[in-house]
Short mmCIF file of C-alpha atoms in Angstrom, two decimals:
data_model
loop_
_atom_site.label_atom_id
_atom_site.label_comp_id
_atom_site.label_asym_id
_atom_site.label_seq_id
_atom_site.Cartn_x
_atom_site.Cartn_y
_atom_site.Cartn_z
CA MET A 1476 66.75 101.84 150.25
CA PRO A 1477 70.40 101.06 149.38
CA SER A 1478 71.31 97.64 148.06
CA LEU A 1479 73.09 95.61 150.73
CA PHE A 1480 73.74 92.43 148.72
CA TYR A 1481 75.16 91.55 145.32
CA TYR A 1482 71.97 90.22 143.78
CA ASN A 1483 72.66 90.49 140.06
CA THR A 1484 75.92 88.55 139.92
CA GLU A 1485 77.43 85.35 141.26
CA THR A 1486 80.29 85.46 143.72
CA SER A 1487 82.66 83.58 141.39
CA VAL A 1488 81.96 86.09 138.63
CA GLU A 1489 82.30 89.14 140.88
CA LEU A 1490 85.63 88.10 142.39
CA PHE A 1491 87.25 86.87 139.16
CA ARG A 1492 86.72 89.81 136.81
CA GLU A 1493 90.20 90.40 135.40
CA ASN A 1494 89.45 93.86 133.94
CA ALA A 1495 87.56 95.23 136.93
CA ILE A 1496 90.54 97.24 138.20
CA PRO A 1497 92.43 98.83 135.24
CA ALA A 1498 95.64 99.65 137.08
CA LEU A 1499 99.14 98.37 137.73
CA PHE A 1500 100.21 97.93 141.35
CA HIS A 1501 103.88 98.21 142.30
CA PHE A 1502 106.14 97.09 145.12
CA ASP A 1503 108.36 100.13 144.64
CA ARG A 1504 107.06 103.13 146.60
CA SER A 1505 108.33 105.57 143.99
CA PHE A 1506 105.55 104.41 141.63
CA PRO A 1507 101.80 104.99 141.94
CA ASN A 1508 99.56 102.34 143.47
CA SER A 1509 102.32 101.15 145.76
CA GLU A 1510 100.00 101.43 148.79
CA LEU A 1511 96.59 100.01 149.60
CA ASP A 1512 94.47 103.14 149.76
CA ILE A 1513 91.13 101.97 151.16
CA LEU A 1514 88.37 104.43 152.03
CA LEU A 1515 85.44 103.84 154.37
CA VAL A 1516 82.15 105.56 153.59
CA GLN A 1517 80.29 105.54 156.91
CA TYR A 1518 76.59 105.64 157.68
CA SER A 1519 74.63 105.85 160.91
CA LEU A 1520 72.07 103.32 162.08
CA ASN A 1521 69.22 105.21 160.37
CA GLY A 1522 71.13 105.38 157.06
CA SER A 1523 72.39 108.97 157.31
CA PHE A 1524 75.76 109.72 155.79
CA VAL A 1525 78.40 110.26 158.51
CA GLY A 1526 81.59 110.82 156.55
CA MET A 1527 84.60 109.27 154.87
CA GLN A 1528 87.66 107.87 156.55
CA LYS A 1529 90.81 106.02 155.58
CA LEU A 1530 91.15 102.44 156.70
CA THR A 1531 94.37 103.22 158.56
CA ASP A 1532 92.50 105.85 160.62
CA SER A 1533 89.48 103.67 161.35
CA ASP A 1534 88.68 101.35 164.22
CA LEU A 1535 89.26 98.28 162.03
CA HIS A 1536 92.97 99.14 162.10
CA VAL A 1537 92.94 99.48 165.88
CA CYS A 1538 95.61 96.80 166.40
CA SER A 1539 98.28 98.89 164.71
CA TYR A 1540 100.58 100.97 166.88
CA SER A 1541 100.83 103.63 164.17
CA LYS A 1542 98.60 104.98 161.41
CA GLU A 1543 101.08 104.26 158.64
CA GLN A 1544 99.87 103.39 155.16
CA ILE A 1545 99.57 99.77 154.14
CA GLN A 1546 102.28 99.02 151.61
CA PHE A 1547 101.19 96.89 148.70
CA GLY A 1548 102.77 93.44 148.75
CA VAL A 1549 103.41 93.33 152.48
CA LYS A 1550 101.62 90.58 154.35
CA TYR A 1551 100.19 92.09 157.53
CA HIS A 1552 99.29 90.07 160.59
CA ARG A 1553 98.40 91.64 163.89
CA LYS A 1554 96.60 90.52 167.05
CA CYS A 1555 95.69 92.67 170.02
CA ARG A 1556 93.31 92.96 172.94
CA ILE A 1557 91.11 96.03 173.39
CA SER A 1558 89.13 96.70 176.54
CA ILE A 1559 85.35 96.65 176.32
CA GLU A 1560 85.17 100.16 177.72
CA SER A 1561 87.38 101.43 174.93
CA LEU A 1562 85.23 99.74 172.29
CA LEU A 1563 82.01 101.21 173.65
CA ARG A 1564 83.56 104.65 174.17
CA THR A 1565 84.67 104.94 170.55
CA ASN A 1566 81.55 103.23 169.17
CA PRO A 1567 78.52 104.17 171.33
CA THR A 1568 76.18 103.36 168.42
CA PRO A 1569 76.68 101.03 165.46
CA ILE A 1570 78.32 102.65 162.44
CA PHE A 1571 78.00 100.93 159.06
CA ALA A 1572 80.68 101.28 156.42
CA GLU A 1573 81.22 100.60 152.75
CA PHE A 1574 84.77 99.97 151.54
CA TYR A 1575 86.32 101.44 148.40
CA LEU A 1576 89.72 100.86 146.85
CA ARG A 1577 91.19 104.12 145.57
CA PHE A 1578 93.80 103.77 142.82
CA THR A 1579 95.27 105.53 139.80
CA ASN A 1580 94.19 103.89 136.56
CA GLU A 1581 96.15 103.52 133.33
CA LYS A 1582 95.03 106.99 132.20
CA ASN A 1583 96.48 108.53 135.37
CA ILE A 1584 93.00 109.25 136.75
CA ARG A 1585 91.98 108.58 140.34
CA GLN A 1586 89.27 105.97 140.55
CA LEU A 1587 87.23 104.13 143.20
CA TYR A 1588 86.19 100.49 143.24
CA ALA A 1589 83.65 99.09 145.70
CA ILE A 1590 85.13 96.23 147.73
CA PRO A 1591 82.69 93.37 148.46
CA ILE A 1592 82.44 92.04 152.01
CA LEU A 1593 82.35 88.39 153.02
CA ASP A 1594 80.57 88.38 156.39
CA GLU A 1595 81.23 85.01 158.04
CA ASN A 1596 78.35 85.50 160.49
CA LEU A 1597 75.80 85.43 157.70
CA ARG A 1598 73.71 82.26 157.69
CA GLN A 1599 71.50 80.72 155.05
CA GLY A 1600 69.40 77.70 155.83
CA GLY A 1601 71.09 77.38 159.23
CA GLN A 1602 74.57 77.16 157.63
CA PHE A 1603 77.39 79.70 157.76
CA VAL A 1604 77.84 79.74 153.99
CA ASN A 1605 80.61 82.34 154.01
CA ARG A 1606 82.80 80.07 156.15
CA LEU A 1607 82.93 77.42 153.45
CA SER A 1608 86.17 76.83 151.56
CA ALA A 1609 86.99 78.41 148.21
CA ASP A 1610 85.93 75.18 146.49
CA GLU A 1611 82.33 76.11 147.37
CA ILE A 1612 82.60 79.75 146.37
CA ALA A 1613 79.28 79.53 144.55
CA LYS A 1614 77.53 79.42 147.95
CA TRP A 1615 79.18 82.59 149.24
CA ILE A 1616 77.01 85.67 149.72
CA LEU A 1617 78.68 89.05 149.28
CA THR A 1618 77.45 92.19 151.03
CA ARG A 1619 78.22 95.88 150.59
CA ARG A 1620 78.20 97.11 154.18
CA THR A 1621 79.37 95.96 157.57
CA TYR A 1622 79.70 97.36 161.07
CA PHE A 1623 82.46 97.50 163.67
CA VAL A 1624 80.88 97.26 167.15
CA ASP A 1625 77.25 96.55 168.02
CA GLY A 1626 76.27 97.29 171.60
CA LEU A 1627 72.53 97.72 171.02
CA THR A 1628 71.17 94.59 169.36
CA LEU A 1629 72.13 92.24 172.18
CA SER A 1630 71.48 94.69 175.01
CA LYS A 1631 69.62 93.68 178.17
CA SER A 1632 66.36 95.20 176.99
CA ASP A 1633 66.35 93.01 173.88
CA ARG A 1634 67.23 89.76 175.64
CA ASN A 1635 64.68 89.05 178.37
CA SER A 1636 65.92 85.55 179.11
CA THR A 1637 69.12 86.78 180.70
CA SER A 1638 70.22 89.67 182.81
CA ALA A 1639 73.50 90.17 180.98
CA SER A 1640 74.17 92.50 178.06
CA TYR A 1641 76.37 91.48 175.16
CA ILE A 1642 78.26 93.32 172.48
CA ARG A 1643 79.49 92.19 169.09
CA TYR A 1644 83.01 93.06 167.94
CA PRO A 1645 85.14 92.12 164.88
CA ALA A 1646 87.23 89.20 166.11
CA TYR A 1647 88.75 88.62 162.67
CA THR A 1648 89.23 91.00 159.74
CA SER A 1649 91.22 90.15 156.64
CA ILE A 1650 91.76 91.93 153.33
CA GLU A 1651 92.16 89.28 150.62
CA ILE A 1652 93.92 90.27 147.39
CA GLN A 1653 94.44 87.88 144.49
CA ILE A 1654 97.29 88.56 142.06
CA GLN A 1655 96.56 87.75 138.44
CA ALA A 1656 98.85 85.09 137.00
CA ARG A 1657 101.12 86.06 134.08
CA LYS A 1658 99.96 89.68 134.28
CA GLY A 1659 102.49 91.66 136.25
CA GLY A 1660 100.89 94.23 138.53
CA ARG A 1661 97.28 93.24 137.87
CA ILE A 1662 94.95 92.15 140.65
CA MET A 1663 91.52 90.61 140.85
CA PRO A 1664 88.79 92.47 142.75
CA PRO A 1665 89.76 92.28 146.44
CA PHE A 1666 87.31 91.39 149.17
CA ILE A 1667 87.17 91.79 152.94
CA ARG A 1668 86.52 88.79 155.16
CA ILE A 1669 85.10 89.70 158.57
CA ARG A 1670 83.83 87.64 161.49
CA HIS A 1671 82.17 89.08 164.60
CA ALA A 1672 82.13 87.50 168.05
CA GLU A 1673 80.05 88.16 171.15
CA ILE A 1674 81.22 88.96 174.65
CA GLU A 1675 79.45 89.93 177.84
CA GLU A 1676 79.56 93.65 178.46
CA ARG A 1677 80.60 93.20 182.11
CA SER A 1678 83.30 90.67 181.30
CA ASN A 1679 86.75 91.32 182.75
CA VAL A 1680 88.44 89.69 179.75
CA ALA A 1681 89.49 92.06 177.00
CA PRO A 1682 88.33 90.71 173.62
CA GLU A 1683 91.01 89.71 171.15
CA MET A 1684 90.93 91.10 167.62
CA GLU A 1685 92.95 90.11 164.58
CA PHE A 1686 93.74 92.10 161.43
CA ASN A 1687 95.36 90.61 158.31
CA VAL A 1688 96.24 91.54 154.76
CA ASN A 1689 96.77 88.45 152.61
CA TYR A 1690 97.93 88.03 149.02
CA PHE A 1691 97.35 84.85 147.07
CA MET A 1692 97.37 83.39 143.57
CA ASP A 1693 95.90 80.38 141.84
CA GLY A 1694 97.82 77.43 143.29
CA THR A 1695 97.32 75.07 140.32
CA LYS A 1696 100.73 75.82 138.78
CA HIS A 1697 102.45 75.54 142.16
CA TYR A 1698 101.10 72.06 142.83
CA LYS A 1699 101.77 70.97 139.26
CA ASP A 1700 105.42 72.07 139.39
CA ILE A 1701 106.00 70.19 142.64
CA GLU A 1702 104.26 67.10 141.29
CA ILE A 1703 106.38 67.02 138.12
CA THR A 1704 109.64 67.66 139.96
CA MET A 1705 108.98 65.03 142.59
CA SER A 1706 107.90 62.48 139.98
CA VAL A 1707 111.08 62.85 137.91
CA LEU A 1708 113.50 62.93 140.84
CA GLY A 1709 111.58 60.20 142.66
CA THR A 1710 112.05 57.87 139.69
CA LEU A 1711 115.77 58.65 139.60
CA SER A 1712 116.01 57.97 143.34
CA ILE A 1713 114.58 54.48 142.82
CA ILE A 1714 117.21 53.78 140.15
CA CYS A 1715 120.01 55.01 142.43
CA ALA A 1716 118.68 52.93 145.33
CA ALA A 1717 118.55 49.84 143.09
CA ILE A 1718 122.17 50.37 142.05
CA SER A 1719 123.24 50.73 145.69
CA ALA A 1720 121.32 47.59 146.68
CA TYR A 1721 122.87 45.63 143.78
CA SER A 1722 126.35 46.78 144.81
CA TRP A 1723 125.69 45.72 148.40
CA GLY A 1724 124.41 42.33 147.22
CA ARG A 1725 127.57 41.67 145.23
CA ARG A 1726 129.80 42.50 148.20
CA ALA A 1727 127.65 40.29 150.45
CA GLY A 1728 127.84 37.38 148.00
CA LYS A 1729 124.16 37.40 147.10
CA ILE A 1730 123.41 35.48 143.91
CA ILE A 1731 119.77 36.50 143.65
CA ALA A 1732 117.69 39.25 145.21
CA ASP A 1733 116.41 37.91 148.51
CA VAL A 1734 114.56 39.49 151.42
CA ALA A 1735 117.73 41.11 152.79
CA THR A 1736 118.46 42.71 149.43
CA MET A 1737 114.91 44.10 149.18
CA GLY A 1738 115.24 45.46 152.73
CA LYS A 1739 118.47 47.20 151.77
CA LEU A 1740 116.73 48.59 148.70
CA MET A 1741 114.03 50.16 150.88
CA LEU A 1742 116.59 51.58 153.32
CA PHE A 1743 118.70 53.08 150.53
CA GLU A 1744 115.54 54.53 148.98
CA CYS A 1745 114.64 56.22 152.29
CA ALA A 1746 118.00 57.98 152.40
CA ILE A 1747 117.96 59.11 148.75
CA LEU A 1748 114.28 60.11 148.70
CA GLY A 1749 114.75 62.15 151.89
CA ASP A 1750 117.57 64.06 150.19
CA VAL A 1751 115.36 64.63 147.14
CA PHE A 1752 112.55 66.09 149.26
CA LEU A 1753 114.94 68.41 151.11
CA ILE A 1754 116.72 69.61 147.97
CA VAL A 1755 113.49 70.34 146.08
CA ILE A 1756 111.75 72.11 148.97
CA ILE A 1757 114.80 74.21 149.89
CA ALA A 1758 115.38 75.17 146.24
CA MET A 1759 111.74 76.14 145.66
CA ALA A 1760 111.45 78.02 148.96
CA SER A 1761 114.63 80.00 148.23
CA PHE A 1762 113.49 80.82 144.69
CA ILE A 1763 110.03 81.93 145.82
CA THR A 1764 111.34 84.04 148.72
CA PHE A 1765 114.18 85.83 146.95
CA GLY A 1766 112.29 86.12 143.67
CA TYR A 1767 109.35 87.68 145.48
CA LYS A 1768 111.56 90.21 147.21
CA ALA A 1769 113.48 91.15 144.05
CA GLN A 1770 110.49 91.86 141.78
CA LYS A 1771 109.12 95.35 141.21
CA LEU A 1772 105.78 94.28 139.77
CA PRO A 1773 103.92 91.44 141.50
CA TYR A 1774 104.10 88.49 139.12
CA TYR A 1775 103.73 86.04 141.98
CA VAL A 1776 103.46 86.21 145.76
CA MET A 1777 104.49 84.14 148.74
CA LEU A 1778 102.65 80.91 149.34
CA SER A 1779 99.32 80.99 151.09
CA GLN A 1780 98.75 79.09 154.31
CA GLN A 1781 97.13 76.22 152.43
CA GLN A 1782 100.00 76.04 149.94
CA GLU A 1783 102.54 76.10 152.75
CA TRP A 1784 101.08 72.86 154.10
CA SER A 1785 102.39 71.05 151.03
CA PHE A 1786 105.90 72.20 152.00
CA VAL A 1787 105.32 71.17 155.61
CA ALA A 1788 104.12 67.73 154.51
CA TYR A 1789 107.24 67.19 152.42
CA LEU A 1790 109.49 68.40 155.25
CA ILE A 1791 107.84 66.03 157.72
CA SER A 1792 108.22 63.17 155.24
CA ALA A 1793 111.87 64.06 154.62
CA THR A 1794 112.56 64.16 158.37
CA MET A 1795 111.08 60.71 158.88
CA LEU A 1796 112.96 59.25 155.91
CA LYS A 1797 116.27 60.76 157.04
CA PHE A 1798 115.71 59.44 160.56
CA ILE A 1799 115.29 55.92 159.17
CA ALA A 1800 118.43 56.41 157.08
CA MET A 1801 120.35 57.66 160.12
CA VAL A 1802 119.33 54.62 162.18
CA HIS A 1803 120.39 52.36 159.31
CA LYS A 1804 123.75 54.10 159.00
CA SER A 1805 124.39 54.01 162.74
CA ALA A 1806 123.52 50.32 162.94
CA HIS A 1807 125.83 49.63 160.01
CA LEU A 1808 128.74 51.43 161.68
CA MET A 1809 128.24 49.82 165.08
CA LEU A 1810 127.49 46.26 163.97
CA THR A 1811 130.05 45.94 161.21
CA LYS A 1812 133.14 44.05 162.42
CA THR A 1813 136.28 45.83 161.31
CA PHE A 1814 139.93 44.92 161.69
CA PHE A 1815 143.22 46.34 160.45
CA ILE A 1816 145.67 44.36 158.29
CA ASP A 1817 149.31 45.40 158.52
CA TRP A 1818 150.99 44.58 155.21
CA GLU A 1819 154.38 45.86 156.32
CA ARG A 1820 157.12 43.20 156.52
CA PRO A 1821 158.41 42.75 160.11
CA LEU A 1822 161.88 44.16 160.79
CA PRO A 1823 164.61 41.95 162.36
CA THR A 1824 165.98 42.80 165.80
CA VAL A 1825 169.62 42.92 166.68
CA VAL A 1826 170.92 40.80 169.56
CA SER A 1827 174.52 41.47 170.68
CA ASN A 1828 176.65 39.39 173.04
CA THR A 1829 178.77 42.37 173.99
CA GLN A 1830 177.89 45.58 175.74
CA HIS A 1831 179.68 47.58 173.06
CA PRO A 1832 177.85 49.08 170.13
CA PRO A 1833 177.27 46.56 167.37
CA SER A 1834 179.93 46.47 164.68
CA ALA A 1835 180.60 44.51 161.57
CA ASP A 1836 182.33 41.57 163.31
CA LEU A 1837 181.42 38.06 164.23
CA ASP A 1838 180.02 39.05 167.66
CA ARG A 1839 176.95 40.32 165.90
CA ARG A 1840 174.13 37.98 164.88
CA LEU A 1841 170.56 38.38 163.77
CA SER A 1842 167.61 37.02 165.70
CA SER A 1843 164.55 35.63 163.94
CA ALA A 1844 162.34 36.54 166.86
CA THR A 1845 159.86 39.41 166.17
CA PRO A 1846 157.58 41.36 168.50
CA THR A 1847 154.30 39.64 169.06
CA VAL A 1848 151.25 41.60 167.87
CA ILE A 1849 148.12 40.97 169.92
CA TRP A 1850 145.36 40.54 167.33
CA SER A 1851 142.52 41.13 169.78
CA ARG A 1852 143.85 44.58 170.66
CA THR A 1853 144.03 45.58 166.98
CA TYR A 1854 140.52 44.22 166.41
CA LEU A 1855 139.14 46.17 169.38
CA ILE A 1856 140.79 49.42 168.30
CA ALA A 1857 139.44 49.03 164.77
CA ASN A 1858 135.86 48.56 165.93
CA GLU A 1859 136.11 51.44 168.43
CA TRP A 1860 137.36 53.65 165.61
CA ASN A 1861 134.41 52.56 163.46
CA GLU A 1862 131.89 53.40 166.18
CA LEU A 1863 133.47 56.80 166.79
CA GLN A 1864 132.24 57.83 163.35
CA ASN A 1865 128.75 58.11 164.86
CA TYR A 1866 129.77 61.11 166.94
CA ARG A 1867 129.08 64.62 165.68
CA LYS A 1868 132.16 66.16 164.13
CA THR A 1869 130.97 69.78 164.44
CA ASN A 1870 130.74 72.11 167.41
CA ILE A 1871 127.14 72.94 168.35
CA ALA A 1872 128.15 76.00 170.39
CA VAL A 1873 130.02 77.50 167.42
CA GLN A 1874 127.03 76.87 165.16
CA MET A 1875 124.62 78.55 167.58
CA ILE A 1876 126.83 81.60 168.05
CA THR A 1877 127.29 81.93 164.29
CA MET A 1878 123.54 81.71 163.60
CA ILE A 1879 122.69 84.22 166.34
CA ALA A 1880 125.30 86.62 164.97
CA LEU A 1881 123.88 86.36 161.45
CA LEU A 1882 120.22 86.62 162.48
CA LYS A 1883 120.37 89.17 165.28
CA TRP A 1884 123.52 91.25 164.88
CA LEU A 1885 123.42 91.48 161.08
CA ASN A 1886 119.58 91.51 161.01
CA PHE A 1887 119.31 88.74 158.44
CA GLU A 1888 116.17 87.59 160.28
CA ASN A 1889 114.31 90.44 158.56
CA TRP A 1890 114.68 88.60 155.27
CA ALA A 1891 112.05 86.18 156.57
CA ALA A 1892 109.48 89.00 156.61
CA VAL A 1893 106.88 88.80 153.84
CA ALA A 1894 107.74 92.20 152.43
CA PRO A 1895 109.31 93.36 149.16
CA GLY A 1896 113.02 94.23 149.17
CA PHE A 1897 116.07 92.95 151.01
CA SER A 1898 116.20 95.56 153.73
CA THR A 1899 117.93 94.44 156.92
CA GLY A 1900 116.77 97.49 158.85
CA LYS A 1901 114.30 97.37 161.69
CA LEU A 1902 110.79 96.59 160.46
CA SER A 1903 107.54 97.71 161.99
CA ILE A 1904 106.18 95.02 164.26
CA SER A 1905 102.64 96.17 163.57
CA ARG A 1906 102.65 95.27 159.91
CA ILE A 1907 105.07 92.48 159.12
CA SER A 1908 104.27 88.81 159.06
CA SER A 1909 107.07 86.28 158.75
CA GLN A 1910 106.91 82.77 157.33
#
């Protein structure tokens, strides 16, 4: 009887063995181990050996339009709907499979490594232990085999309480690969996360299936870097906001810091702290993206979905802070009373008693009368000019056309794909995930 579970080791030990896979993986296809070569060893329901098959040729990769190899370092994400008839036609009986990673080790010898499976439908004590977060990895239970489609277990003959037959299908399949920190090209033992769902055999709705390949690293350093950067720049922003509030208080004739001064301090801090959040997040996102694409050996990877939420939180906070700063700036421009002061000395006007051109004789005399300047008109024009500063000084249509030209015509949108290299060519829709 083959062993179906990992009994002699804990999950945390099995998935964090640094020397389990003695090989270097590359992003460059001219080097070995630049593709994820995963083999499926298949068995029938009675345990008989059926054969071996590549993952790209198996039913688990059914969402892909082509049978191309999975390039190492590329984040795959694909959803599709497959008819129930097609599932039952290709899988009339359950087929079990074991997964093996085939690679070339440091001695240039081909080697296989058994990939553990994290079946999210497995329950222990009434709890789906394999659906727990990574913080409770000690409760995970790893298995060695899984199946694709099961149309026998929940058939009508086995379920007397209902007249309908059900089938199980893999609603979610994900290959999880952890890159070792500070060891370029090294990976931890990968594992496959799979979750089956049930659907009525006579249902007219085609079941949806999802296939992913995810890369991740330990996020401790990522969170620590953001925390240190934000702490230092946040302190400097408070100092800058205090200086701005003090300058405003002096212009307003404030002798001591009152409630209005503290309110200005908070408003200035919103504007500066929003800029700090945007600058740090944009700088880190650009460094991570372009650094990831430029490397040949995987020293680090793109952020995981959980790590991306820290960026999203900072972006949401920056948006709210900048909105408060914009309202403050607009109110300042519209409510501030402005007037122009003309320091130019008024010019005298010439009054002549003759209809001839003025000449240097006694008929000419100077008048002390000067044109009257209406102060209310100058005051109104000044305030209208001040409020006009609230209007956008750029052309939105020109910006949209420019961005569409850069993203679509020059294919710069492909740089957002989580894939090594800076290629702007057309990428396969079946394998690329963008962030």
